[in-house]
XYZ file of C-alpha atoms in Angstrom:
324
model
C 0.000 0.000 0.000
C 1.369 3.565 -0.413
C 0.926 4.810 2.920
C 2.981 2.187 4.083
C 5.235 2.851 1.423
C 6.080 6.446 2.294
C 5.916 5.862 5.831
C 9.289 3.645 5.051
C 10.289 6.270 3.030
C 10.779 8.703 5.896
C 12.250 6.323 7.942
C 14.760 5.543 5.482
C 15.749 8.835 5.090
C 16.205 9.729 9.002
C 18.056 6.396 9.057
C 20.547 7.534 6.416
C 20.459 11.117 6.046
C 20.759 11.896 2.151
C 19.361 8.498 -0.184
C 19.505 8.797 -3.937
C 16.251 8.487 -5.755
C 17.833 5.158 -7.104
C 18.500 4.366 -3.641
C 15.044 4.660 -2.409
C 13.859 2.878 -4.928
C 16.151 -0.248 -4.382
C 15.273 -0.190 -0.652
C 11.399 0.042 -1.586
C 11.601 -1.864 -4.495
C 9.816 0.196 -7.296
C 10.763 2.273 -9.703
C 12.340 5.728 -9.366
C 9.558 7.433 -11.201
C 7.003 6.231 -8.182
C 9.942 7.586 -5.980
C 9.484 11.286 -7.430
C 6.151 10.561 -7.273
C 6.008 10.048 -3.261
C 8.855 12.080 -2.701
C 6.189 15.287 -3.996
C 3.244 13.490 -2.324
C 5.041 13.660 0.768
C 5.988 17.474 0.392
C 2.266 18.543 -0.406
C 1.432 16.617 3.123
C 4.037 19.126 4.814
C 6.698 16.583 5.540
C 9.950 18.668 5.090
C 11.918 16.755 2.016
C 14.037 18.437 0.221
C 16.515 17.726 -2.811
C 20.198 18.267 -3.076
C 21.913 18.575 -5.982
C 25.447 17.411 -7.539
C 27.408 14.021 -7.739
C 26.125 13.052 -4.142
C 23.060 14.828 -4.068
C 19.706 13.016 -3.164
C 16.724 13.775 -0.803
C 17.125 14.299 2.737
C 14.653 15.900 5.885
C 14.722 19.061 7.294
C 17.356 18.396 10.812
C 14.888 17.592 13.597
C 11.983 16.324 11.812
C 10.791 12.887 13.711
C 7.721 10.607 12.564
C 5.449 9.854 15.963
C 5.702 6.181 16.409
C 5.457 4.656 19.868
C 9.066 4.173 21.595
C 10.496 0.542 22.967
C 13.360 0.585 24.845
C 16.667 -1.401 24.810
C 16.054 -4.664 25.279
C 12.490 -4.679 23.201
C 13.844 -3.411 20.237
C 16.958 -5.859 20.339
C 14.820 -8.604 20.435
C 12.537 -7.456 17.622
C 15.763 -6.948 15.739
C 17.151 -10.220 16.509
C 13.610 -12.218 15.524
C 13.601 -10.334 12.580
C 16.642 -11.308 10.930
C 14.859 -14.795 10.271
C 14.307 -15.963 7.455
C 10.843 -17.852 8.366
C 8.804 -14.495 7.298
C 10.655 -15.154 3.594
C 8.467 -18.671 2.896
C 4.748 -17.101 4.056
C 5.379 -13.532 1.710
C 6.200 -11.385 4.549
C 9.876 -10.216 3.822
C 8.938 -6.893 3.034
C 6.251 -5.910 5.532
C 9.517 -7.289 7.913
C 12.091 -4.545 6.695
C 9.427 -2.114 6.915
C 8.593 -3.319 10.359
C 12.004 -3.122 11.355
C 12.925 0.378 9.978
C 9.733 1.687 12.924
C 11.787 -0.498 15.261
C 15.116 1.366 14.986
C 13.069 4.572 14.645
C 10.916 4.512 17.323
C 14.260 4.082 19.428
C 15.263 7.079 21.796
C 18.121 8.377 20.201
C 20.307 7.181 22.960
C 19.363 3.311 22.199
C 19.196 3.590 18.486
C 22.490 3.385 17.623
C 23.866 0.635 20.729
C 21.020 -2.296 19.932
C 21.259 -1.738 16.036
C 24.973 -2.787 16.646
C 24.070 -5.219 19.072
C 21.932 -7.217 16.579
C 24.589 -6.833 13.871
C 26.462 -9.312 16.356
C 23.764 -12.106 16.271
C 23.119 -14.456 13.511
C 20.010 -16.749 13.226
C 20.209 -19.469 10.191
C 22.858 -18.401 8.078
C 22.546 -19.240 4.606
C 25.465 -22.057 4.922
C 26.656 -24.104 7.885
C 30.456 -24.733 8.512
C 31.415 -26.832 5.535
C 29.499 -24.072 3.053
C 26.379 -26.747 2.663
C 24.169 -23.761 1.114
C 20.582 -24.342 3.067
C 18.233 -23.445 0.294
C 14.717 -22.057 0.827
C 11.755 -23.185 -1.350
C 10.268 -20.792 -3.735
C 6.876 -20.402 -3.598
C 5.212 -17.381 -5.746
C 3.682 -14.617 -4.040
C 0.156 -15.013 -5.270
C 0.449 -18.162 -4.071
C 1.225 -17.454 -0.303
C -0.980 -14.068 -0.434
C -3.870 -16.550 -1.036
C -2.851 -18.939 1.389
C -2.254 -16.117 4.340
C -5.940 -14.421 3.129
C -7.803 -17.867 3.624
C -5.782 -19.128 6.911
C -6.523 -15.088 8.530
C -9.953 -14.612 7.146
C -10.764 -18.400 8.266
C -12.342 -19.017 5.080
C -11.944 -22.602 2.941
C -9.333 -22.899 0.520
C -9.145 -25.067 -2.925
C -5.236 -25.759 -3.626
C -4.194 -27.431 -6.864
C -1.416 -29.687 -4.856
C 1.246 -31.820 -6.241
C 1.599 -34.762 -3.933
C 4.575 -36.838 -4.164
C 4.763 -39.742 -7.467
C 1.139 -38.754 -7.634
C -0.446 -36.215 -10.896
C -1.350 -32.673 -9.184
C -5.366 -32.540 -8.487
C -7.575 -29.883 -6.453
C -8.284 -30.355 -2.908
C -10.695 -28.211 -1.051
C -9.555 -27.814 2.525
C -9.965 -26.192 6.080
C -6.882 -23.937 6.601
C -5.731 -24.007 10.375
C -2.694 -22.251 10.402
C 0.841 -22.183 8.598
C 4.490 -23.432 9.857
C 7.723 -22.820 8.707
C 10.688 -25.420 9.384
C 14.141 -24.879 7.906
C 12.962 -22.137 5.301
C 10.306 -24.462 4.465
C 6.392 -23.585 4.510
C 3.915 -25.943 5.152
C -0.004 -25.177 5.866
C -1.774 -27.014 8.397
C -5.585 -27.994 7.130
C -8.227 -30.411 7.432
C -9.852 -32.080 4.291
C -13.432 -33.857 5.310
C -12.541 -33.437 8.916
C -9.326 -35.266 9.041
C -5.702 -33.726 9.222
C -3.833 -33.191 6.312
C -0.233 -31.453 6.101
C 0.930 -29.685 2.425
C 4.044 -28.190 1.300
C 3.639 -24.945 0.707
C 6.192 -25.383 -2.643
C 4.079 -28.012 -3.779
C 0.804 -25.713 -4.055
C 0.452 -24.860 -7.768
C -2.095 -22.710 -7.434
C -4.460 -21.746 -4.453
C -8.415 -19.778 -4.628
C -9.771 -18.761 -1.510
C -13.497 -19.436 -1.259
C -16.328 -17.155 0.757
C -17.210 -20.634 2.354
C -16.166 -20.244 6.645
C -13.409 -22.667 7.544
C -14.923 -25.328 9.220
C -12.449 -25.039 12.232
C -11.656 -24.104 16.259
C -12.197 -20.761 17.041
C -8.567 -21.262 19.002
C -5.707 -23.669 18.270
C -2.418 -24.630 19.674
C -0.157 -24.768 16.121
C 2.950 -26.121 18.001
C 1.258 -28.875 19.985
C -0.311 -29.440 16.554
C 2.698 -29.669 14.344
C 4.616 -31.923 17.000
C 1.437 -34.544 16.615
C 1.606 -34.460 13.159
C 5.527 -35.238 13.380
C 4.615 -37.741 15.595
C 2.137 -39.603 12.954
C 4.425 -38.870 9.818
C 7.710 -40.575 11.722
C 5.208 -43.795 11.920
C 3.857 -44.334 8.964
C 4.738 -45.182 5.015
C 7.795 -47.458 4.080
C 9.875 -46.278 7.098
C 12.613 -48.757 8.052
C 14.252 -49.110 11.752
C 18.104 -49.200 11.604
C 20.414 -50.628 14.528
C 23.955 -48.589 14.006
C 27.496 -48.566 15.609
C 28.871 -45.114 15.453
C 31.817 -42.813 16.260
C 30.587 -40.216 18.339
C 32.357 -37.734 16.416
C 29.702 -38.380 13.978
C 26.470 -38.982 16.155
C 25.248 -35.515 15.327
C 25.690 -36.320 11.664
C 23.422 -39.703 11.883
C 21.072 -38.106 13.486
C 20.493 -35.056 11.750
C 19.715 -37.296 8.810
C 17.299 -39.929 10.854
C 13.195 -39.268 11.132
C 13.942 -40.338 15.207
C 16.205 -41.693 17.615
C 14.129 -44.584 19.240
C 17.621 -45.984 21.457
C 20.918 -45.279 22.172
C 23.314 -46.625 24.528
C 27.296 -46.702 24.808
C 29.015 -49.404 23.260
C 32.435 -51.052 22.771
C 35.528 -48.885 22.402
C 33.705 -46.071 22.890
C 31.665 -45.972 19.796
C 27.781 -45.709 20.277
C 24.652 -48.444 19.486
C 21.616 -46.061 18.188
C 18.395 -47.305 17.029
C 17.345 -44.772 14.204
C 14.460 -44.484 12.341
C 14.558 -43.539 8.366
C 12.260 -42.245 5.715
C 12.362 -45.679 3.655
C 15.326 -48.049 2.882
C 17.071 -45.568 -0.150
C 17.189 -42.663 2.707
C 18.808 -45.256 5.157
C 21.033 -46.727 2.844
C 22.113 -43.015 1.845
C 22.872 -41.760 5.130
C 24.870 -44.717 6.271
C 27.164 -44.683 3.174
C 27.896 -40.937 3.933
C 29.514 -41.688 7.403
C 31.665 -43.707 5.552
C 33.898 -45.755 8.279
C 33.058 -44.000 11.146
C 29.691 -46.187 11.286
C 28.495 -50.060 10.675
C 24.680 -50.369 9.957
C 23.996 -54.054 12.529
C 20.800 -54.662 11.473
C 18.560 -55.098 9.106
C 20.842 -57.682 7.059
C 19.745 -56.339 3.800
C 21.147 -52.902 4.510
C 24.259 -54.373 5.681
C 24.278 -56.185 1.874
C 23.243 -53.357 0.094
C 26.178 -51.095 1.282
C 28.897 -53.971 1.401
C 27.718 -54.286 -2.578
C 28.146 -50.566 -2.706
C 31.635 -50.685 -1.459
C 33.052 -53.748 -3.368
C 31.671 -51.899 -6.767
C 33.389 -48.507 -6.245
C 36.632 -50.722 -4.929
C 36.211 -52.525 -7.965
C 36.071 -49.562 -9.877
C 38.856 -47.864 -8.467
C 41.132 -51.156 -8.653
C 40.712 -51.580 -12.328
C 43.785 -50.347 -13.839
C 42.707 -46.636 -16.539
């Protein structure tokens, strides 16, 4: 909206002083014709902008001039700084309602705060794009129109058709009761019913989503993380999961278990290495994470696992051995 859009426009320029109409409009994201545009509107509503000319010219504010917002002190704004430097509010559309948010945080700072939790936040990170060994952790793209429908239906509690492409299955429309959205490791996921029973769908697998006048049929109330861990709790159960016994290094327990649905035992074992009882998505996703601990873990049973990757091993010995 363009109210919000020149309210962020002020606050960008007290923020910074002197911004370049290209400037602005990289921050705002539209063009620099709309900037000119705002950039009068907001002179004909007595907000003192002005222009400077020359190489490093731009618009600034009259010295002085401060928007009304309501202040937060210290520790408030920190903490709305640090929450909003995840990248959760990316998957549901948010990302720029978030920097716009966050420019009224640092505003509405007394002067004396402003500049100390601005460079306190700087010094916490939340999800980096990469871990340690520069593993890039890539979000799902899901288009705007997409998510805008999604948030409209889940707010307004109305029902929602989705044209959803399950997994190994053709894409087909479901009409469902939206209950609420979650976001786990920059991905999206809506939480519905469909004829009264729970269903879960990736937000990156909606093709295309209509919001309907029809009420959600739905509690008035609900409890999304108690929710979302019962849901977990049903999806680690069911389909072609397989149950693994493993010896491991404990150097590399961390990396097993990242890659396992659950952890159903663990205990210490000989040498020092560790017995775990590890749950996997089917046999392929066991079979994977096994071979990529390499030597620093055995797979005990099943028997066909234990096969599969001592076949694995002789081939690329075998392939390696062959003389080039």
């Amino acid at each position: 909206m363009r109210a919000d859009r020149l309210v962020s426009l002020v606050l960008l320029l007290r923020q910074h002083g002197r911004l370049s109409a290209a400037a602005l409009a990289r921050e705002l994201e539209v063009s620099t014709r709309t900037v000119l545009r705002d950039i009068e509107a907001l002179s004909a509503a007595g907000v003192p902008v002005y222009a400077e000319r020359g190489r490093h010219g731009g618009f600034a504010l009259l010295p002085g001039f401060r928007t009304e917002l309501t202040g937060l002190n210290h520790d408030e704004a920190l903490a709305l700084l640090v929450a909003g430097s995840r990248r959760g509010a990316q998957a549901f559309g948010l990302g720029s309602a978030l920097a716009s948010a966050m420019l009224k945080v640092v505003d509405a700072l007394p002067e004396s705060y402003r500049d100390t939790a601005a460079g306190a936040a700087e010094r916490l990170l939340i999800d980096p794009e990469t871990d340690l060994l520069s593993r890039r952790l890539v979000a799902e793209e899901v288009p705007d129109a997409i998510v805008a429908e999604v948030l409209r239906a889940v707010f307004a509690g109305h029902r929602l058709r989705i044209h959803y492409a399950a997994v190994n299955q053709a894409p087909k429309w479901r009409t469902v009761d939206p209950i609420g959205l979650v976001t786990v490791r920059d991905r999206g996921y809506l939480l519905a019913t469909r004829s009264g029973a729970d269903r879960t769908y990736r937000l990156s697998r909606v093709l295309a989503a209509e919001g309907l006048a029809e009420p959600a049929q739905r509690p008035d109330r609900v409890d999304l993380d108690r929710a979302w861990q019962e849901r977990s709790a049903r999806f680690r159960t069911g389909g072609d999961q397989v149950t693994v016994l493993v010896r491991v290094h404990p150097a590399r327990r961390e990396d097993l278990v990242g890659t396992a649905l659950a952890v159903r035992a663990e205990e210490a074992g000989s040498n020092g290495w560790l017995r775990l009882e590890v749950t996997f998505q089917d046999p392929r996703h066991a079979e994977w994470a096994l071979w990529q601990l390499a030597t620093n873990a055995e797979a005990l049973a099943p028997q066909w696992l234990r096969d599969s990757l001592r076949d694995r091993a002789t081939a690329i010995a075998a392939r390696y051995g062959a003389s080039s």
